[in-house]
CSV table of C-alpha atoms (C1' of nucleotides) in Angstrom, one decimal:
chain,number,residue,atom,x,y,z
A,1,UNK,CA,-36.3,19.4,-25.6
A,2,UNK,CA,-38.8,16.6,-25.2
A,3,UNK,CA,-37.2,13.1,-25.6
A,4,UNK,CA,-39.1,10.4,-27.0
A,5,UNK,CA,-39.6,7.6,-24.4
A,6,UNK,CA,-37.2,4.7,-25.3
A,7,UNK,CA,-37.6,2.6,-22.2
A,8,UNK,CA,-40.7,2.1,-20.5
A,9,UNK,CA,-40.7,2.2,-16.7
A,10,UNK,CA,-43.7,0.6,-15.0
A,11,UNK,CA,-44.0,1.3,-11.3
A,12,UNK,CA,-45.7,-1.8,-9.7
A,13,UNK,CA,-45.8,-0.9,-6.0
A,14,UNK,CA,-44.8,1.8,-3.5
A,15,UNK,CA,-44.0,1.1,0.2
A,16,UNK,CA,-46.9,2.5,2.4
A,17,UNK,CA,-44.2,3.6,5.0
A,18,UNK,CA,-41.5,5.1,2.8
A,19,UNK,CA,-40.6,6.0,-0.7
A,20,UNK,CA,-39.4,2.4,-1.6
A,21,UNK,CA,-40.7,1.5,-4.9
A,22,UNK,CA,-40.7,-1.8,-7.0
A,23,UNK,CA,-40.9,-1.4,-10.8
A,24,UNK,CA,-40.0,-2.8,-14.3
A,25,UNK,CA,-37.7,-1.2,-16.6
A,26,UNK,CA,-37.8,-2.4,-20.2
A,27,UNK,CA,-34.8,-2.5,-22.5
A,28,UNK,CA,-34.3,-4.2,-25.9
A,29,UNK,CA,-32.3,-6.7,-24.2
A,30,UNK,CA,-34.7,-7.5,-21.6
A,31,UNK,CA,-36.7,-6.4,-18.7
A,32,UNK,CA,-35.1,-5.2,-15.5
A,33,UNK,CA,-37.0,-5.8,-12.2
A,34,UNK,CA,-36.4,-2.8,-9.7
A,35,UNK,CA,-34.9,-2.2,-7.3
A,36,UNK,CA,-31.8,-3.8,-8.9
A,37,UNK,CA,-28.3,-4.1,-8.3
A,38,UNK,CA,-25.9,-3.9,-11.4
A,39,UNK,CA,-22.5,-5.8,-11.3
A,40,UNK,CA,-19.7,-3.7,-12.4
A,41,UNK,CA,-17.8,-5.0,-15.5
A,42,UNK,CA,-15.6,-2.0,-16.1
A,43,UNK,CA,-13.1,-3.6,-18.8
A,44,UNK,CA,-16.0,-5.4,-20.5
A,45,UNK,CA,-15.9,-8.1,-17.8
A,46,UNK,CA,-17.4,-8.7,-14.4
A,47,UNK,CA,-13.9,-9.9,-13.0
A,48,UNK,CA,-13.6,-13.5,-12.7
A,49,UNK,CA,-17.3,-14.5,-13.5
A,50,UNK,CA,-18.5,-16.1,-16.8
A,51,UNK,CA,-21.5,-14.7,-18.5
A,52,UNK,CA,-23.4,-18.0,-18.0
A,53,UNK,CA,-22.9,-17.8,-14.3
A,54,UNK,CA,-23.8,-14.2,-14.3
A,55,UNK,CA,-27.1,-14.8,-15.8
A,56,UNK,CA,-28.2,-18.3,-14.7
A,57,UNK,CA,-26.6,-18.5,-11.1
A,58,UNK,CA,-26.1,-15.0,-10.0
A,59,UNK,CA,-29.3,-13.9,-12.0
A,60,UNK,CA,-27.8,-10.5,-12.8
A,61,UNK,CA,-30.3,-8.5,-15.0
A,62,UNK,CA,-28.0,-5.7,-16.2
A,63,UNK,CA,-24.2,-5.3,-16.0
A,64,UNK,CA,-22.0,-2.2,-16.3
A,65,UNK,CA,-19.1,-1.3,-18.7
A,66,UNK,CA,-16.8,1.7,-18.7
A,67,UNK,CA,-16.3,4.2,-21.4
A,68,UNK,CA,-13.0,5.2,-20.4
A,69,UNK,CA,-11.4,1.7,-19.9
A,70,UNK,CA,-13.0,0.3,-23.1
A,71,UNK,CA,-12.1,3.3,-25.1
A,72,UNK,CA,-8.3,2.8,-24.0
A,73,UNK,CA,-8.4,-0.9,-24.4
A,74,UNK,CA,-9.4,-2.8,-26.5
A,75,UNK,CA,-10.2,0.4,-28.3
A,76,UNK,CA,-13.6,1.5,-29.9
A,77,UNK,CA,-12.8,0.0,-33.4
A,78,UNK,CA,-12.3,-3.4,-31.9
A,79,UNK,CA,-15.8,-3.1,-30.1
A,80,UNK,CA,-17.4,-2.0,-33.3
A,81,UNK,CA,-15.9,-4.7,-35.3
A,82,UNK,CA,-17.3,-7.1,-32.8
A,83,UNK,CA,-20.8,-5.6,-33.2
A,84,UNK,CA,-20.9,-3.8,-29.9
A,85,UNK,CA,-20.1,-4.8,-26.4
A,86,UNK,CA,-23.0,-7.4,-26.1
A,87,UNK,CA,-21.5,-9.4,-28.8
A,88,UNK,CA,-17.9,-8.8,-27.8
A,89,UNK,CA,-18.2,-10.0,-24.0
A,90,UNK,CA,-21.1,-12.4,-24.8
A,91,UNK,CA,-23.6,-10.9,-22.4
A,92,UNK,CA,-26.9,-10.6,-24.1
A,93,UNK,CA,-28.7,-8.9,-21.4
A,94,UNK,CA,-28.9,-5.2,-20.7
A,95,UNK,CA,-25.7,-3.1,-20.3
A,96,UNK,CA,-25.2,0.2,-18.9
A,97,UNK,CA,-21.9,2.2,-19.5
A,98,UNK,CA,-20.5,4.8,-17.3
A,99,UNK,CA,-19.4,7.7,-19.2
A,100,UNK,CA,-15.8,8.2,-17.8
A,101,UNK,CA,-16.8,11.0,-15.5
A,102,UNK,CA,-15.9,9.0,-12.5
A,103,UNK,CA,-12.3,8.4,-14.0
A,104,UNK,CA,-12.1,12.2,-14.3
A,105,UNK,CA,-12.3,12.1,-10.5
A,106,UNK,CA,-10.4,9.0,-9.6
A,107,UNK,CA,-7.5,9.7,-12.0
A,108,UNK,CA,-7.5,13.2,-10.9
A,109,UNK,CA,-3.9,13.8,-11.0
A,110,UNK,CA,-3.5,12.8,-14.6
A,111,UNK,CA,-6.1,15.0,-16.1
A,112,UNK,CA,-6.9,18.6,-16.8
A,113,UNK,CA,-10.5,19.9,-16.9
A,114,UNK,CA,-11.7,22.6,-19.1
A,115,UNK,CA,-15.0,23.9,-20.5
A,116,UNK,CA,-14.4,21.8,-23.5
A,117,UNK,CA,-13.9,18.6,-21.6
A,118,UNK,CA,-11.3,16.6,-19.8
A,119,UNK,CA,-7.8,16.2,-21.1
A,120,UNK,CA,-6.1,13.1,-19.5
A,121,UNK,CA,-3.3,10.7,-19.7
A,122,UNK,CA,-4.0,7.1,-20.2
A,123,UNK,CA,-3.1,5.2,-17.1
A,124,UNK,CA,-2.0,2.4,-19.4
A,125,UNK,CA,0.7,4.0,-21.5
A,126,UNK,CA,0.6,7.7,-20.5
A,127,UNK,CA,-0.8,8.7,-23.9
A,128,UNK,CA,-2.8,11.9,-24.1
A,129,UNK,CA,-6.6,11.8,-24.8
A,130,UNK,CA,-9.6,14.3,-24.6
A,131,UNK,CA,-13.2,13.3,-23.5
A,132,UNK,CA,-15.8,15.8,-24.4
A,133,UNK,CA,-19.6,15.5,-23.9
A,134,UNK,CA,-19.7,14.9,-27.4
A,135,UNK,CA,-17.1,12.3,-28.2
A,136,UNK,CA,-18.2,10.4,-24.9
A,137,UNK,CA,-21.7,10.0,-26.4
A,138,UNK,CA,-20.1,8.9,-29.7
A,139,UNK,CA,-18.1,6.3,-27.9
A,140,UNK,CA,-21.0,5.0,-26.0
A,141,UNK,CA,-22.9,4.8,-29.3
A,142,UNK,CA,-20.2,2.6,-30.5
A,143,UNK,CA,-20.0,0.4,-27.4
A,144,UNK,CA,-23.8,-0.1,-27.7
A,145,UNK,CA,-24.9,-0.1,-24.1
A,146,UNK,CA,-28.7,0.0,-23.5
A,147,UNK,CA,-28.3,2.9,-21.0
A,148,UNK,CA,-25.6,5.3,-21.5
A,149,UNK,CA,-24.5,8.0,-18.9
A,150,UNK,CA,-23.9,11.7,-19.4
A,151,UNK,CA,-20.4,13.1,-19.1
A,152,UNK,CA,-20.2,14.6,-15.7
A,153,UNK,CA,-17.6,16.0,-13.2
A,154,UNK,CA,-17.7,13.8,-9.9
A,155,UNK,CA,-16.4,16.0,-7.1
A,156,UNK,CA,-14.7,14.6,-4.0
A,157,UNK,CA,-16.9,14.5,-0.7
A,158,UNK,CA,-15.0,17.3,1.0
A,159,UNK,CA,-15.2,20.0,-1.9
A,160,UNK,CA,-16.1,23.3,-0.7
A,161,UNK,CA,-19.3,25.2,-1.8
A,162,UNK,CA,-17.8,27.3,-4.3
A,163,UNK,CA,-16.1,24.5,-6.1
A,164,UNK,CA,-19.2,22.2,-5.8
A,165,UNK,CA,-21.3,24.9,-7.5
A,166,UNK,CA,-18.8,25.6,-10.2
A,167,UNK,CA,-18.5,21.9,-10.9
A,168,UNK,CA,-22.3,21.3,-10.8
A,169,UNK,CA,-22.8,24.1,-13.4
A,170,UNK,CA,-20.1,22.6,-15.7
A,171,UNK,CA,-21.7,19.2,-15.4
A,172,UNK,CA,-25.1,21.1,-16.3
A,173,UNK,CA,-23.6,22.7,-19.5
A,174,UNK,CA,-22.0,19.4,-20.4
A,175,UNK,CA,-25.5,17.6,-20.1
A,176,UNK,CA,-27.0,20.0,-22.8
A,177,UNK,CA,-24.1,19.1,-25.1
A,178,UNK,CA,-24.5,15.4,-24.4
A,179,UNK,CA,-28.2,15.5,-25.2
A,180,UNK,CA,-27.5,17.7,-28.4
A,181,UNK,CA,-25.1,14.9,-29.5
A,182,UNK,CA,-27.3,12.0,-28.3
A,183,UNK,CA,-30.2,13.4,-30.6
A,184,UNK,CA,-27.9,14.1,-33.4
A,185,UNK,CA,-26.6,10.7,-33.5
A,186,UNK,CA,-28.4,7.2,-33.4
A,187,UNK,CA,-27.8,3.6,-32.1
A,188,UNK,CA,-25.7,1.3,-34.2
A,189,UNK,CA,-26.7,-2.0,-33.7
A,190,UNK,CA,-30.5,-2.1,-34.2
A,191,UNK,CA,-31.8,-1.7,-30.7
A,192,UNK,CA,-32.4,1.5,-28.8
A,193,UNK,CA,-30.1,3.4,-26.2
A,194,UNK,CA,-31.3,5.6,-23.5
A,195,UNK,CA,-29.2,8.5,-22.0
A,196,UNK,CA,-29.3,9.1,-18.2
A,197,UNK,CA,-28.4,12.5,-16.8
A,198,UNK,CA,-26.3,12.7,-13.5
A,199,UNK,CA,-27.4,15.0,-10.7
A,200,UNK,CA,-24.4,16.4,-9.0
A,201,UNK,CA,-24.2,19.2,-6.2
A,202,UNK,CA,-21.9,17.5,-3.8
A,203,UNK,CA,-23.2,17.6,-0.2
A,204,UNK,CA,-25.1,20.9,-0.6
A,205,UNK,CA,-28.9,20.4,-0.4
A,206,UNK,CA,-29.6,23.5,-2.4
A,207,UNK,CA,-27.3,22.6,-5.2
A,208,UNK,CA,-28.6,19.2,-5.2
A,209,UNK,CA,-32.1,20.5,-5.5
A,210,UNK,CA,-31.1,22.8,-8.3
A,211,UNK,CA,-29.3,20.0,-10.2
A,212,UNK,CA,-32.3,17.6,-9.8
A,213,UNK,CA,-34.6,20.2,-11.1
A,214,UNK,CA,-32.1,20.9,-14.1
A,215,UNK,CA,-32.1,17.2,-15.3
A,216,UNK,CA,-35.8,16.9,-15.1
A,217,UNK,CA,-36.0,19.3,-18.1
A,218,UNK,CA,-34.6,16.7,-20.3
A,219,UNK,CA,-37.5,14.3,-19.7
A,220,UNK,CA,-34.9,11.4,-19.9
A,221,UNK,CA,-35.8,7.8,-19.3
A,222,UNK,CA,-34.0,7.7,-16.0
A,223,UNK,CA,-32.0,9.9,-13.8
A,224,UNK,CA,-28.8,9.2,-11.9
A,225,UNK,CA,-27.3,10.6,-8.7
A,226,UNK,CA,-23.6,10.9,-8.7
A,227,UNK,CA,-20.9,12.3,-6.5
A,228,UNK,CA,-22.0,10.3,-3.5
A,229,UNK,CA,-20.1,7.7,-1.4
A,230,UNK,CA,-16.9,9.7,-2.3
A,231,UNK,CA,-15.6,10.4,1.3
A,232,UNK,CA,-18.8,12.2,2.8
A,233,UNK,CA,-20.4,10.8,5.9
A,234,UNK,CA,-23.0,8.0,5.4
A,235,UNK,CA,-25.7,10.2,6.9
A,236,UNK,CA,-24.9,12.9,4.6
A,237,UNK,CA,-25.2,10.7,1.6
A,238,UNK,CA,-28.7,9.6,2.8
A,239,UNK,CA,-29.8,13.2,3.3
A,240,UNK,CA,-28.7,14.0,-0.2
A,241,UNK,CA,-30.6,11.1,-1.7
A,242,UNK,CA,-33.6,12.4,0.2
A,243,UNK,CA,-33.3,15.8,-1.2
A,244,UNK,CA,-32.9,14.6,-4.7
A,245,UNK,CA,-35.5,11.8,-4.9
A,246,UNK,CA,-37.9,14.3,-3.5
A,247,UNK,CA,-37.5,16.4,-6.7
A,248,UNK,CA,-37.2,13.6,-9.4
A,249,UNK,CA,-40.2,12.3,-11.3
A,250,UNK,CA,-41.8,9.4,-9.6
A,251,UNK,CA,-42.5,7.6,-12.9
A,252,UNK,CA,-38.8,7.3,-13.9
A,253,UNK,CA,-36.1,5.1,-12.6
A,254,UNK,CA,-33.4,6.6,-10.1
A,255,UNK,CA,-30.0,5.2,-10.2
A,256,UNK,CA,-27.5,5.9,-7.4
A,257,UNK,CA,-24.1,5.6,-8.8
A,258,UNK,CA,-21.5,3.7,-7.0
A,259,UNK,CA,-23.3,2.6,-3.9
A,260,UNK,CA,-22.7,0.7,-1.9
A,261,UNK,CA,-22.6,-1.5,1.3
A,262,UNK,CA,-25.6,-3.8,1.6
A,263,UNK,CA,-26.9,-1.4,4.3
A,264,UNK,CA,-26.4,1.5,1.9
A,265,UNK,CA,-28.6,-0.3,-0.5
A,266,UNK,CA,-31.5,-1.1,1.7
A,267,UNK,CA,-31.3,2.5,3.2
A,268,UNK,CA,-31.4,4.0,-0.3
A,269,UNK,CA,-34.1,1.7,-1.6
A,270,UNK,CA,-36.0,3.1,1.4
A,271,UNK,CA,-35.4,6.5,0.1
A,272,UNK,CA,-36.7,5.8,-3.5
A,273,UNK,CA,-33.6,4.6,-5.3
A,274,UNK,CA,-34.3,2.0,-8.1
A,275,UNK,CA,-30.8,1.1,-9.4
A,276,UNK,CA,-27.4,0.6,-7.9
A,277,UNK,CA,-24.0,-0.4,-8.9
A,278,UNK,CA,-20.8,-0.8,-6.9
A,279,UNK,CA,-17.5,-2.6,-7.1
A,280,UNK,CA,-17.7,-3.7,-3.5
A,281,UNK,CA,-19.1,-7.2,-4.0
A,282,UNK,CA,-16.5,-7.9,-6.7
A,283,UNK,CA,-13.5,-6.1,-5.4
A,284,UNK,CA,-14.0,-7.0,-1.7
A,285,UNK,CA,-14.8,-10.5,-2.8
A,286,UNK,CA,-11.5,-10.8,-4.6
A,287,UNK,CA,-9.9,-9.4,-1.3
A,288,UNK,CA,-11.5,-12.1,0.9
A,289,UNK,CA,-14.5,-10.3,2.2
A,290,UNK,CA,-17.8,-11.9,2.0
A,291,UNK,CA,-21.2,-10.3,2.4
A,292,UNK,CA,-24.0,-12.8,3.7
A,293,UNK,CA,-27.6,-12.4,5.0
A,294,UNK,CA,-26.1,-13.0,8.4
A,295,UNK,CA,-23.3,-10.6,8.5
A,296,UNK,CA,-19.7,-9.9,7.0
A,297,UNK,CA,-16.8,-12.4,7.0
A,298,UNK,CA,-13.3,-11.9,6.4
A,299,UNK,CA,-12.4,-15.3,4.8
A,300,UNK,CA,-8.7,-14.7,5.4
A,301,UNK,CA,-9.2,-14.9,9.2
A,302,UNK,CA,-7.9,-18.0,10.9
A,303,UNK,CA,-11.1,-18.6,12.5
A,304,UNK,CA,-12.4,-20.3,9.3
A,305,UNK,CA,-9.3,-22.6,8.9
A,306,UNK,CA,-11.0,-25.6,10.1
A,307,UNK,CA,-14.7,-24.6,9.5
A,308,UNK,CA,-15.9,-27.2,7.2
A,309,UNK,CA,-19.3,-26.1,6.9
A,310,UNK,CA,-20.8,-24.7,3.6
A,311,UNK,CA,-19.8,-21.2,2.6
A,312,UNK,CA,-23.5,-19.9,3.1
A,313,UNK,CA,-26.4,-22.3,3.8
A,314,UNK,CA,-28.7,-19.6,3.0
A,315,UNK,CA,-26.8,-18.6,-0.1
A,316,UNK,CA,-28.4,-18.0,-3.6
A,317,UNK,CA,-25.5,-19.3,-5.6
A,318,UNK,CA,-24.3,-22.9,-6.2
A,319,UNK,CA,-21.0,-22.0,-5.0
A,320,UNK,CA,-22.5,-21.6,-1.4
A,321,UNK,CA,-23.7,-25.0,-1.4
A,322,UNK,CA,-20.8,-26.6,-3.1
A,323,UNK,CA,-17.7,-25.4,-1.3
A,324,UNK,CA,-16.8,-25.1,2.5
A,325,UNK,CA,-15.5,-22.0,4.3
A,326,UNK,CA,-12.3,-23.9,5.2
A,327,UNK,CA,-11.8,-24.8,1.4
A,328,UNK,CA,-12.5,-21.2,0.3
A,329,UNK,CA,-10.2,-19.7,3.0
A,330,UNK,CA,-7.4,-22.0,1.6
A,331,UNK,CA,-7.9,-20.9,-1.8
A,332,UNK,CA,-7.9,-17.1,-0.9
A,333,UNK,CA,-4.9,-17.3,1.4
A,334,UNK,CA,-3.0,-19.2,-1.2
A,335,UNK,CA,-3.8,-16.6,-3.8
A,336,UNK,CA,-5.6,-19.1,-6.0
A,337,UNK,CA,-7.6,-17.6,-8.6
A,338,UNK,CA,-10.6,-19.9,-7.9
A,339,UNK,CA,-11.0,-18.2,-4.4
A,340,UNK,CA,-11.5,-14.9,-6.0
A,341,UNK,CA,-14.1,-16.3,-8.4
A,342,UNK,CA,-16.1,-18.1,-5.7
A,343,UNK,CA,-16.0,-15.2,-3.3
A,344,UNK,CA,-17.0,-12.8,-6.3
A,345,UNK,CA,-19.9,-15.2,-7.4
A,346,UNK,CA,-21.2,-15.5,-3.8
A,347,UNK,CA,-21.1,-11.7,-3.2
A,348,UNK,CA,-22.9,-10.9,-6.4
A,349,UNK,CA,-25.5,-13.6,-5.8
A,350,UNK,CA,-26.0,-12.1,-2.4
A,351,UNK,CA,-26.3,-8.6,-3.7
A,352,UNK,CA,-28.9,-9.7,-6.3
A,353,UNK,CA,-30.7,-11.7,-3.8
A,354,UNK,CA,-30.9,-8.7,-1.3
A,355,UNK,CA,-32.5,-6.3,-3.8
A,356,UNK,CA,-34.7,-9.2,-5.1
A,357,UNK,CA,-36.0,-9.8,-1.7
A,358,UNK,CA,-36.4,-6.2,-1.1
A,359,UNK,CA,-38.6,-6.0,-4.2
A,360,UNK,CA,-40.6,-8.8,-2.9
A,361,UNK,CA,-41.1,-7.1,0.4
A,362,UNK,CA,-42.1,-4.0,-1.3
A,363,UNK,CA,-44.7,-5.7,-3.4
A,364,UNK,CA,-46.3,-7.3,-0.4
A,365,UNK,CA,-45.6,-4.1,1.7
A,366,UNK,CA,-43.5,-5.7,4.4
A,367,UNK,CA,-40.3,-3.7,3.3
A,368,UNK,CA,-39.9,-1.5,6.5
A,369,UNK,CA,-40.3,-4.3,9.1
A,370,UNK,CA,-37.9,-6.6,7.0
A,371,UNK,CA,-35.3,-3.9,6.4
A,372,UNK,CA,-35.2,-3.1,10.2
A,373,UNK,CA,-34.5,-6.8,10.8
A,374,UNK,CA,-31.9,-7.2,8.1
A,375,UNK,CA,-29.8,-4.1,9.0
A,376,UNK,CA,-28.9,-5.7,12.3
A,377,UNK,CA,-27.7,-8.8,10.6
A,378,UNK,CA,-26.1,-7.2,7.5
A,379,UNK,CA,-23.7,-5.1,9.6
A,380,UNK,CA,-22.6,-7.9,12.0
A,381,UNK,CA,-18.9,-9.0,11.7
A,382,UNK,CA,-18.7,-12.9,11.7
B,1,G,C1',42.6,-38.1,7.3
B,2,G,C1',43.8,-32.8,5.4
B,3,G,C1',42.0,-27.8,4.0
B,4,G,C1',38.0,-24.1,4.0
B,5,A,C1',33.2,-21.8,5.1
B,6,G,C1',29.3,-21.2,8.3
B,7,A,C1',25.8,-21.5,12.6
B,8,U,C1',21.1,-14.6,13.7
B,9,A,C1',13.9,-14.1,15.4
B,10,C,C1',8.5,-19.1,12.2
B,11,C,C1',11.7,-19.6,7.3
B,12,G,C1',15.5,-17.2,4.1
B,13,A,C1',19.0,-13.5,5.0
B,14,A,C1',21.7,-8.6,6.5
B,15,G,C1',24.4,-6.8,10.5
B,16,C,C1',30.7,-7.7,12.2
B,17,G,C1',32.4,-3.4,19.4
B,18,G,C1',28.0,1.1,21.5
B,19,U,C1',22.7,4.6,17.8
B,20,C,C1',20.4,-3.7,17.8
B,21,A,C1',14.7,-6.4,20.2
B,22,A,C1',18.3,-6.7,15.5
B,23,A,C1',17.7,-4.1,8.1
B,24,C,C1',15.2,-6.6,4.0
B,25,G,C1',12.2,-10.7,1.8
B,26,G,C1',8.9,-14.6,2.7
B,27,G,C1',5.4,-16.9,5.8
B,28,G,C1',1.8,-15.8,9.9
B,29,C,C1',-1.9,-12.5,12.2
B,30,A,C1',-5.1,-8.3,11.7
B,31,G,C1',-7.4,-4.1,9.1
B,32,A,C1',-9.0,-1.2,4.6
B,33,C,C1',-11.7,-1.5,0.0
B,34,U,C1',-18.5,2.3,-2.3
B,35,G,C1',-20.1,5.1,-10.9
B,36,U,C1',-12.5,-0.5,-10.5
B,37,A,C1',-5.1,2.5,-12.5
B,38,A,C1',-7.0,-2.7,-7.0
B,39,A,C1',-6.4,-11.2,-7.5
B,40,U,C1',-4.8,-4.5,-4.4
B,41,C,C1',-3.2,-1.7,-0.3
B,42,U,C1',-2.0,-0.8,5.0
B,43,G,C1',-0.6,-2.3,9.9
B,44,U,C1',1.7,-6.0,12.9
B,45,U,C1',5.0,-10.2,14.0
B,46,G,C1',10.3,-12.2,21.4
B,47,G,C1',7.9,-11.5,26.5
B,48,C,C1',5.8,-8.3,30.2
B,49,U,C1',2.7,-5.1,35.5
B,50,C,C1',4.5,-1.8,28.1
B,51,A,C1',6.8,6.3,27.2
B,52,G,C1',9.8,1.3,31.0
B,53,C,C1',11.8,-3.4,32.0
B,54,C,C1',13.1,-8.5,31.1
B,55,U,C1',15.1,-12.6,27.9
B,56,U,C1',17.2,-13.3,22.9
B,57,C,C1',21.7,-13.7,17.6
B,58,G,C1',24.5,-22.7,18.0
B,59,U,C1',26.6,-23.8,23.1
B,60,A,C1',30.2,-23.0,27.5
B,61,G,C1',33.6,-19.7,29.0
B,62,G,C1',36.7,-15.2,28.4
B,63,U,C1',38.2,-9.8,26.8
B,64,U,C1',35.8,-5.0,27.5
B,65,C,C1',32.8,0.5,30.9
B,66,G,C1',29.8,-2.1,26.9
B,67,A,C1',29.6,-8.1,22.6
B,68,A,C1',25.1,-10.7,17.6
B,69,U,C1',29.8,-8.3,16.5
B,70,C,C1',36.6,-9.8,19.4
B,71,C,C1',39.2,-14.6,21.7
B,72,U,C1',39.0,-19.8,23.4
B,73,G,C1',36.8,-24.9,24.0
B,74,C,C1',32.8,-27.8,22.5
B,75,U,C1',28.5,-29.2,19.2
B,76,C,C1',26.4,-29.3,14.6
B,77,U,C1',26.1,-28.1,9.1
B,78,C,C1',28.1,-27.3,4.2
B,79,C,C1',32.1,-27.2,0.5
B,80,C,C1',37.0,-28.8,-1.5
B,81,C,C1',41.2,-32.4,-1.6
B,82,A,C1',42.7,-37.5,-0.4
RNA sequence: GGGGAGAUACCGAAGCGGUCAAACGGGGCAGACUGUAAAUCUGUUGGCUCAGCCUUCGUAGGUUCGAAUCCUGCUCUCCCCA
């Protein structure tokens, strides 16, 4: 079943020493320069950040939303009445919505899986709901993200082979239903949407390879790798990414879901990944952890109490050059909401800077050396 | 002046003869966080030559095999009445 190309992906350069690539993905809400990091905005908000700062200061090119969360609250009728998520949350750049597959995993104890789909209880009020590949596509049509994700099952990192295989096959059958529904329906708000399949297979190379070859048949506009960074060893994640990117078409973007640390991002760019998302810069920022080009800081540590230097002299955000470490520590230790906002803004600006710099290095083919130098700094505890 | 209550670790506050280095909360310190049920969660918080020992429950004595816990003096705090 060939799919019409909805989103152009232009490959601009590939590293001479690895699979790292730089490209441009075009959506109706703008172009995305890859590799890219996508801030996570689960409930229709990148927590604590105004869309103006997201765009102008952080320079995010695309953000995420979540089907499960938006479906439960505010509810799809509200999003439709608003004219789609872009209108609702005042973000006019590209949006990608996750399908709720991850919630099937993370809310594991309040859901029940069947061939039909996933029956689950709302974490908000305990009410019962059913997600199927079909209604998840419908909901994502209503939310109106530029990129929508297939409904999958995300298995825990320690799943045994039999379960991993069974689960992968369920995800594959669901994928057919997702594309059927996707082709039966159309975008609601006058711009195109693309559907990305998700490669599962847990930590088993043969399953990953089968899954990668299976998703290729759909000739999608991009391909995602899911079910990683869910408890398996870091080296295993890299191995799985290598197995999968070796199989996926080179002329389409690859999205590694839910990853990761700054180190994970550089390592996976090196292995041919183009798109990333992760809650780490936002959540860890709210919890007082800062990622910088010189290393990792726990802002709650006493050592910053009287450090009146700027947050990050190399930082990409205005917050880095406006506030001091001592002040930010005070805000975070005091539980002041501005502390969480500043830390989040810093971390997101850093993540975006990191992938932008990686892109620049891929374009001039100095990525390998730069990555090696950066890895030493990025993992340092300050 | 008379009557009453109380003083516990950084703060608040339990404990009222042994199982108390002392519950619980706050604060402090540290750690975790990877397609967000997270502005959350966990650990730790007298000292040391650390599976043991030493010092500690206002202070000075006393009773007891044994006291934060019982008795006496002292110091201080709070409340009520004049």
